Coordinates of C-alpha atoms in Angstrom, one line a residue:
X1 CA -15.1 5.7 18.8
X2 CA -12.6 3.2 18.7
X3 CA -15.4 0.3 17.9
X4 CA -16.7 2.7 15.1
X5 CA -13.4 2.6 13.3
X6 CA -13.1 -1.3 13.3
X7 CA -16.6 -2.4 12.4
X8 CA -19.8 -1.2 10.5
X9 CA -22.1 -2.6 12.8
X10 CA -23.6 1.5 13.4
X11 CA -24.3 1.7 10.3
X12 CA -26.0 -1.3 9.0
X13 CA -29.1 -1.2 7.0
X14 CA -28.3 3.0 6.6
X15 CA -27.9 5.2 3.9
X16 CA -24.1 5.6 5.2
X17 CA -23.3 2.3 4.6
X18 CA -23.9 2.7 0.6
X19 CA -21.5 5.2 0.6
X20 CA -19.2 3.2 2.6
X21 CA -19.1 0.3 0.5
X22 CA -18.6 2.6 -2.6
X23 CA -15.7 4.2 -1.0
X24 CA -14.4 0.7 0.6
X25 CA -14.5 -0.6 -3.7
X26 CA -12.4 2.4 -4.5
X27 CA -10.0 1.7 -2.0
X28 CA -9.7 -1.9 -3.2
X29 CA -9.1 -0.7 -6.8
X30 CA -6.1 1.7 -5.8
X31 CA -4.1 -0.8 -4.1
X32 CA -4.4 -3.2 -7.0
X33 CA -1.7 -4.4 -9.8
X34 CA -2.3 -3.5 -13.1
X35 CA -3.4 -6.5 -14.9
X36 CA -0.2 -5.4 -17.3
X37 CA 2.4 -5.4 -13.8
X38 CA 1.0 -8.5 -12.0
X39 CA 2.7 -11.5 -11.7
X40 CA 5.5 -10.1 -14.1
X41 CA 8.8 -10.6 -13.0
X42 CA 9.5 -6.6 -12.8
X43 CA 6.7 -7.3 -10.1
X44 CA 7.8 -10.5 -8.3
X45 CA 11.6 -8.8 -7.9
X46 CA 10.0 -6.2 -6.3
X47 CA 8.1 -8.5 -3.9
X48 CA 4.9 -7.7 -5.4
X49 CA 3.7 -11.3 -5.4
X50 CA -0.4 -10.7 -5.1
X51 CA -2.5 -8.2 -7.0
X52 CA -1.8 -5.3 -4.4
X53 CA 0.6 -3.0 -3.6
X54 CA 2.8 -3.5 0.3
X55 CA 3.3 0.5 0.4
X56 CA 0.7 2.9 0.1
X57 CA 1.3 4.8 -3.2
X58 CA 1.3 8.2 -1.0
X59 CA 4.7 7.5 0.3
X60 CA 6.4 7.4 -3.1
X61 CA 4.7 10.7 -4.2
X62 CA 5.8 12.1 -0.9
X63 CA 9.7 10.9 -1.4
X64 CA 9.5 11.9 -4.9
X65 CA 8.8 15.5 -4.2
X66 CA 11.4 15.9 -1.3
X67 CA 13.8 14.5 -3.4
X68 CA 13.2 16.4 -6.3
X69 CA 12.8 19.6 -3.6
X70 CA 16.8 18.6 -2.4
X71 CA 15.7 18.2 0.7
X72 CA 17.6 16.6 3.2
X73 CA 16.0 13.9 5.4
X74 CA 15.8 10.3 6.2
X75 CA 13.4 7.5 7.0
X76 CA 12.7 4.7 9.5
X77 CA 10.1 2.4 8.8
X78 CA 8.6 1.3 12.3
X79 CA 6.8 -1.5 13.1
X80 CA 6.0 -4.2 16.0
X81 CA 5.6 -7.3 13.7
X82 CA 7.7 -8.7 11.4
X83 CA 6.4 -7.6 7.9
X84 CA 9.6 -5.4 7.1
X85 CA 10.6 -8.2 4.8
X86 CA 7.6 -7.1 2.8
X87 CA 8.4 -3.8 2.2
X88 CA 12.6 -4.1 1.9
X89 CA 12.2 -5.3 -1.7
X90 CA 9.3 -2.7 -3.1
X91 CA 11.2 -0.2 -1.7
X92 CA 14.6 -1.1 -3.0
X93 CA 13.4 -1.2 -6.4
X94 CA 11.6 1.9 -6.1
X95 CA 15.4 3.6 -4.9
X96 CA 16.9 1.6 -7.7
X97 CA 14.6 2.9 -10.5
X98 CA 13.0 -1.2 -10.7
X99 CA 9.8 -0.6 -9.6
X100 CA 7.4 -1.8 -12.4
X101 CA 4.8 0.9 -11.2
X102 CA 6.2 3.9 -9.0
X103 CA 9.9 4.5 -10.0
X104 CA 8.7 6.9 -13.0
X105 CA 8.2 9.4 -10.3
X106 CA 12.1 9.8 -10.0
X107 CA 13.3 8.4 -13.2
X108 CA 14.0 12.2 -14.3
X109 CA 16.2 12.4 -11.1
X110 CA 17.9 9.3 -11.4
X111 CA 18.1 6.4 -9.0
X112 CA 18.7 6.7 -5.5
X113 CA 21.1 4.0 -4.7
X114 CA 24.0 6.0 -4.5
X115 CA 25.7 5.7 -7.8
X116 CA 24.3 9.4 -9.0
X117 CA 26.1 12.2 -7.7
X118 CA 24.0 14.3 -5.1
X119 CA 21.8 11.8 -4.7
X120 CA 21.9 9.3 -1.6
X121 CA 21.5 5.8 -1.2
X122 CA 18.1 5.3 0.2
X123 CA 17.9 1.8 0.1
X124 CA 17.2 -0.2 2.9
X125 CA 20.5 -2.1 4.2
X126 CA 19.8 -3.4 7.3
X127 CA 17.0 -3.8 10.2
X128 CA 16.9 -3.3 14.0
X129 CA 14.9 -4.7 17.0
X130 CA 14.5 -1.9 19.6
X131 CA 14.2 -3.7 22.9
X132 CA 12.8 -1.5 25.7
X133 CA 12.7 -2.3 29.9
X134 CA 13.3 0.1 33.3
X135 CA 17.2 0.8 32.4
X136 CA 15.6 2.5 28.8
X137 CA 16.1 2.0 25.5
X138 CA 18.4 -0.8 23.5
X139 CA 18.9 -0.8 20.0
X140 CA 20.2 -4.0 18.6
X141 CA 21.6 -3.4 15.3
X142 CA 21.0 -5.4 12.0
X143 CA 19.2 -7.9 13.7
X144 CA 15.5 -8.3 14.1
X145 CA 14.1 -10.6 16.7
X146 CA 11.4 -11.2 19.3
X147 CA 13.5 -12.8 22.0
X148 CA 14.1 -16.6 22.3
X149 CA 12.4 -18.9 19.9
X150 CA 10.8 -20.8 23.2
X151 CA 9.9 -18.2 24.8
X152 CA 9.4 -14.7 23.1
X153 CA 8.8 -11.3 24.4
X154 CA 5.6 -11.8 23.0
X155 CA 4.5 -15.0 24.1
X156 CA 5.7 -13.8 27.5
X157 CA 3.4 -10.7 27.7
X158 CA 0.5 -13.0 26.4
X159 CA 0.3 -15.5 29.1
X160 CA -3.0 -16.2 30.6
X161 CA -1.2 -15.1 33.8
X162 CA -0.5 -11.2 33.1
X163 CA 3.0 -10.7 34.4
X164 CA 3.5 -8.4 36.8
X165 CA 7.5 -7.6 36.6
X166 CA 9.5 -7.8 33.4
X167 CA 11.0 -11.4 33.6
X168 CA 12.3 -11.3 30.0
X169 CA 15.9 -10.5 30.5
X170 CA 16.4 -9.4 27.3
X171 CA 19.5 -7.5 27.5
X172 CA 21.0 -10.7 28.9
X173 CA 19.5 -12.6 25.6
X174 CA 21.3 -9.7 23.8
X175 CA 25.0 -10.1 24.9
X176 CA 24.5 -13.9 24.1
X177 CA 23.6 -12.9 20.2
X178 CA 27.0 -11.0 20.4
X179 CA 25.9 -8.3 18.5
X180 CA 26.4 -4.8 18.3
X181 CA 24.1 -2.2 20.5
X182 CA 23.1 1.3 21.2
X183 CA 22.0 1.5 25.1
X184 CA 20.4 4.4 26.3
X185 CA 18.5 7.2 25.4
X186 CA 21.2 9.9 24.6
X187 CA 23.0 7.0 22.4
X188 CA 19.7 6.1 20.8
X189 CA 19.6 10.1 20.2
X190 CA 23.2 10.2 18.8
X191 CA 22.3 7.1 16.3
X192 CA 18.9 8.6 15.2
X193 CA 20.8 11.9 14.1
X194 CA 23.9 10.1 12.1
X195 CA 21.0 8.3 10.4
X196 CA 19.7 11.3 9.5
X197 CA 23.1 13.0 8.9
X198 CA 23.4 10.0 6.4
X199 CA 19.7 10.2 4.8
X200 CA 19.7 6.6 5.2
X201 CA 16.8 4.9 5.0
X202 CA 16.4 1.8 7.6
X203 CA 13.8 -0.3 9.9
X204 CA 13.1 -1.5 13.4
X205 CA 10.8 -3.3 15.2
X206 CA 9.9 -1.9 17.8
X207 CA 8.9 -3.7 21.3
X208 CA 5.2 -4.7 20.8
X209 CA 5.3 -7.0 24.6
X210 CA 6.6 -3.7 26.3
X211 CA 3.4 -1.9 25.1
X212 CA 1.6 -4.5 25.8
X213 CA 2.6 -5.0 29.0
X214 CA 2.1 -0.9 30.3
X215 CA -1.1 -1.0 29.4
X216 CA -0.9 0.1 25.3
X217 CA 0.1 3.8 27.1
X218 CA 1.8 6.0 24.5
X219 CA 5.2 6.6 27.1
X220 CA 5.8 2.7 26.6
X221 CA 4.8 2.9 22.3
X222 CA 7.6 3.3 19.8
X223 CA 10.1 5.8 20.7
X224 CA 10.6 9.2 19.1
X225 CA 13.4 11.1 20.7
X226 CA 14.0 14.7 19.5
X227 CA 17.6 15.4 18.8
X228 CA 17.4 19.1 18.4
X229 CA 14.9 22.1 17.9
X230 CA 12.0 21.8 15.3
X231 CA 13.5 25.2 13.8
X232 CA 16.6 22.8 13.1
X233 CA 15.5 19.5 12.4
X234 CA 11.8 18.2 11.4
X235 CA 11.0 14.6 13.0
X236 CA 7.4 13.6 12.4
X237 CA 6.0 10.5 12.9
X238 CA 2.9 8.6 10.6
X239 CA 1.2 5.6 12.5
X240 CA -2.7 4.8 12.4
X241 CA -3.2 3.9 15.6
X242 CA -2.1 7.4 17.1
X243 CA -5.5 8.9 18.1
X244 CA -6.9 13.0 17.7
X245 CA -6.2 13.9 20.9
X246 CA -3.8 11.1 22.0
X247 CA -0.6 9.7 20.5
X248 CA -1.6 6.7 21.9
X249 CA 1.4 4.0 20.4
X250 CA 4.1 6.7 19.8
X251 CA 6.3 7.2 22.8
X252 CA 7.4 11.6 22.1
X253 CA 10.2 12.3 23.6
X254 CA 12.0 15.8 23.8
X255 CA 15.7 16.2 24.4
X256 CA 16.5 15.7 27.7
X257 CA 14.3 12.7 27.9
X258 CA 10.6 13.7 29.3
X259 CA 7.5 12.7 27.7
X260 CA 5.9 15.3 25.5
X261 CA 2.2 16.2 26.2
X262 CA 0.0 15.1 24.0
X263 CA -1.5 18.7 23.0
X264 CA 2.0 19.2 21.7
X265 CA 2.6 16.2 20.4
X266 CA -0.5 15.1 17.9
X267 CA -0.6 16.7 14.6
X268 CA 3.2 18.2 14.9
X269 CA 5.4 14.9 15.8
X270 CA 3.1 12.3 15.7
X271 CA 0.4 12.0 13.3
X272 CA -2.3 9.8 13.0
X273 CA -3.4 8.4 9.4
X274 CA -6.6 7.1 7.8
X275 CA -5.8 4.4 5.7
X276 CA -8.4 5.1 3.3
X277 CA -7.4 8.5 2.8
X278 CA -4.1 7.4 2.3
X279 CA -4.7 5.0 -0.2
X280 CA -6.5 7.2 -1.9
X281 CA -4.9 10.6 -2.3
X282 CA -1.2 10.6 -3.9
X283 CA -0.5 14.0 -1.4
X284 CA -1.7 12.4 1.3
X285 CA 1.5 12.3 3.3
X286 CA 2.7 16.0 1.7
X287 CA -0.5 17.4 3.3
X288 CA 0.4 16.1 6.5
X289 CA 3.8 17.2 6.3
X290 CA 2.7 20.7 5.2
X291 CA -0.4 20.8 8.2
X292 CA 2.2 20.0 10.8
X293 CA 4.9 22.8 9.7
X294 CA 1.5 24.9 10.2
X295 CA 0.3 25.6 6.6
X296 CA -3.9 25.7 7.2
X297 CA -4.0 25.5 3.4
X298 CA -3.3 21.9 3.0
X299 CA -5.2 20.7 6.1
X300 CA -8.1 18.2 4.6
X301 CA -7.8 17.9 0.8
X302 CA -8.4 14.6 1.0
X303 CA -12.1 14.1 1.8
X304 CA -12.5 16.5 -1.1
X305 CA -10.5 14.1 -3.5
X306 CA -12.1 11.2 -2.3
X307 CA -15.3 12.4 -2.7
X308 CA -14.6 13.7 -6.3
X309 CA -13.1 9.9 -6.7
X310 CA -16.0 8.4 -5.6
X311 CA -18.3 10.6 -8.1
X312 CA -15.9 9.5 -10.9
X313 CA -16.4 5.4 -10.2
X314 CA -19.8 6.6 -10.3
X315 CA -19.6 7.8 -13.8
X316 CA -17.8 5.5 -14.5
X317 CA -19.8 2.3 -13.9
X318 CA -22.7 3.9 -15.5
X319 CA -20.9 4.7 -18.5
X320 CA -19.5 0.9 -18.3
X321 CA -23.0 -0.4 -17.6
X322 CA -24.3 1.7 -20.9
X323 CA -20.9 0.2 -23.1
X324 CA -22.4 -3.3 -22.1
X325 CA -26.2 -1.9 -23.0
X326 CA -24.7 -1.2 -26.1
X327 CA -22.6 -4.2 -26.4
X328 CA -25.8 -6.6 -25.8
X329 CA -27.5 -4.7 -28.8
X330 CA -25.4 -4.8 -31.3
X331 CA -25.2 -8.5 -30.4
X332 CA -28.4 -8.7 -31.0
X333 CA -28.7 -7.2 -33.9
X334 CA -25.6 -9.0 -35.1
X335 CA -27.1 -12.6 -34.6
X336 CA -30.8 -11.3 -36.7
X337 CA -28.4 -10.7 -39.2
X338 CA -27.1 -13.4 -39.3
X339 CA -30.2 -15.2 -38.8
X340 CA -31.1 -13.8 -41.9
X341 CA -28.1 -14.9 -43.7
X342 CA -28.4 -18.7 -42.6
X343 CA -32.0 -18.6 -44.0
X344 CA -30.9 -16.7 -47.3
X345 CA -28.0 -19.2 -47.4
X346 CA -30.7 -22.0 -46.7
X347 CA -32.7 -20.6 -49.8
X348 CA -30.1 -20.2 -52.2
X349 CA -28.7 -23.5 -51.4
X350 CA -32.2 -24.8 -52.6
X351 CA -32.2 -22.7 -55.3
X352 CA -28.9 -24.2 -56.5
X353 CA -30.4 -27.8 -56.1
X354 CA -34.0 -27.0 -58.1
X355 CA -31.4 -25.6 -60.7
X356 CA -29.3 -28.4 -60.9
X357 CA -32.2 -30.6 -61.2
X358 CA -34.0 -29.7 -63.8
X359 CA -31.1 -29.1 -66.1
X360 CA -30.7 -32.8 -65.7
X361 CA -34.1 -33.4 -66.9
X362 CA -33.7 -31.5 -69.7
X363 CA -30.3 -33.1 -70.4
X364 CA -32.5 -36.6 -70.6
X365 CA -35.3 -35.2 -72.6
X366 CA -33.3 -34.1 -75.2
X367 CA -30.9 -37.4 -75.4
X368 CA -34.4 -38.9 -75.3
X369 CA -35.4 -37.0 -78.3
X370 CA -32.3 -38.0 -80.4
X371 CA -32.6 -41.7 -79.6
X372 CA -35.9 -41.5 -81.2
X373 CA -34.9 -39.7 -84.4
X374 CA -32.5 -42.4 -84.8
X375 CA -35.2 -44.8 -85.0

């Protein structure tokens, strides 16, 4: 199944994989800059320095409405590279009304950096590395990292030679950065609600060479820890690579600590996204929200959308095909005319000359004539 996701070789040579490239040139024309917004420097402050987007467009329509709803929550952008760089300054600029695209979905409300009443700062201030071994978590604030430049968590997990204990010493490596920490599940739990208390928005890269090193099992993936009751508080969690029936790279943790099944877990905390479906439909991430709270009514609207997408390029390129039908002519037409208007130019241009020349014999006939009668 997994294969099937990452490669087209099943359907090569097939009548699905006409569709497939239809839908995969829809995609690609979502995700692109305007020819108006790139390389404009409304773009370029906003990090946008190719022709594509670094957030899906989904996620924008999604904070949009729960801001304009009042709601009150927060965001964490998770990762286990080190892209978060890419995405600090879009989303900045989005908060601060600066985005050259998306920030007309709030401009009504006003921006949310913190200077409009009622309205949080949702910017992103700061990102964390959450380290993870046996004593549990460690969350090492405003400071992202991968371990020692010489040897890195990740170079460490990658040796030819899979380790077999967790050699890293990390927390060690920690208290030599002198920075500031949160250790331990229930302090991790305590930080993840003042976040939300705050409706902050943040970042953290999570511990890829921990994953890695369990085997890519979900209890060792990036850690949710519930804080409270989902009557009380809502924590849900987007990530492609959780599977249907297994979170797979998001570590669902309730209360007191123990790992949540994943029959409990999929679809209501953890949630796994299609990135083509994302890219495509604007609700994309509302829907998921609304299917996980329960509502059957917005469960699948995308396929619908894409497909109605996908019969509008359609239309589209025939109607563009039948413009450059039309286009090709009118151009020819245009150059007969003007065919005919170089030999009619040709002809009069003759004309002119036969004209010109016999009034100059007629000029010397008659100057001939005079001489004569003179004589």
């Amino acid at each position: 199944m997994r294969e099937a996701w990452r490669s087209w070789a099943f359907v090569k040579g097939q009548p699905a994989e006409a569709e497939m490239l239809k839908l995969l040139e829809l995609t690609l024309r979502r995700i692109q800059l305007s020819p108006e917004v790139c390389h404009t420097k409304e773009a370029k402050a906003a990090n946008l320095e190719g022709t594509t987007f670094n957030l899906v467009p989904c996620l924008f329509h999604l904070v949009a409405q729960l801001q304009r709803s009042k709601r009150h929550f927060a965001v964490i952008f998770r990762s286990f590279g080190i892209d978060h760089q890419k995405i600090h300054a879009e989303w900045n600029s989005f908060c601060e009304l600066k985005h050259p695209v998306f920030s007309k979905l709030i401009e009504d409300l006003g921006p949310m950096d913190g200077t409009v009443p009622g309205i949080p700062d949702r910017r992103i201030h700061s990102m964390h590395t959450l380290y993870r071994d046996e004593q549990g978590p460690l969350l090492i604030l405003d400071t992202c990292t991968n371990g020692p430049e010489d040897n890195s968590w990740d170079a460490w997990v990658r040796a030819k030679q899979k380790p077999t204990t967790d050699t890293r010493e990390g927390r060690k490596f920690c208290q030599e950065l002198c920075v500031e920490t949160v250790d331990g599940l229930g302090k991790f739990q305590e930080w993840m609600q003042a976040h939300l208390h705050k409706q902050a928005t943040g970042s953290i890269k999570d511990d890829w060479a921990w994953w890695q090193f369990h085997g890519e099992t979900a209890q060792a993936g990036k850690l949710l820890t519930l804080f409270g009751s989902q009557q009380e508080f809502q924590q849900i969690f987007f990530d492609d690579n959780v599977e249907l029936n297994n979170a797979r790279i998001v570590d669902c943790r309730d209360p007191d600590g123990n790992a949540i099944p994943h029959s409990e877990s999929v679809g209501k905390l953890c949630c796994k996204v299609n990135p083509v479906e994302a890219m495509l439909d604007t609700n994309y991430f509302l829907c998921k929200l609304l299917a996980s709270q329960g509502d059957p009514l917005n469960v699948g609207p995308s396929l619908t959308t894409m497909r109605k997408q996908m019969q509008a390029v359609e239309e589209e390129k025939l109607q563009v095909q039948k413009q450059l039908s039309d286009v090709e002519e009118q151009k020819l037409s245009l150059q007969t005319q003007l065919d005919g208007m170089r030999l009619q130019l040709i002809g009069a241009v003759d004309e002119i000359r036969r004209t010109k020349l016999q009034n100059t014999i007629d000029i010397n006939e008659e100057a001939w004539f005079c001489l004569r009668c003179l004589f």
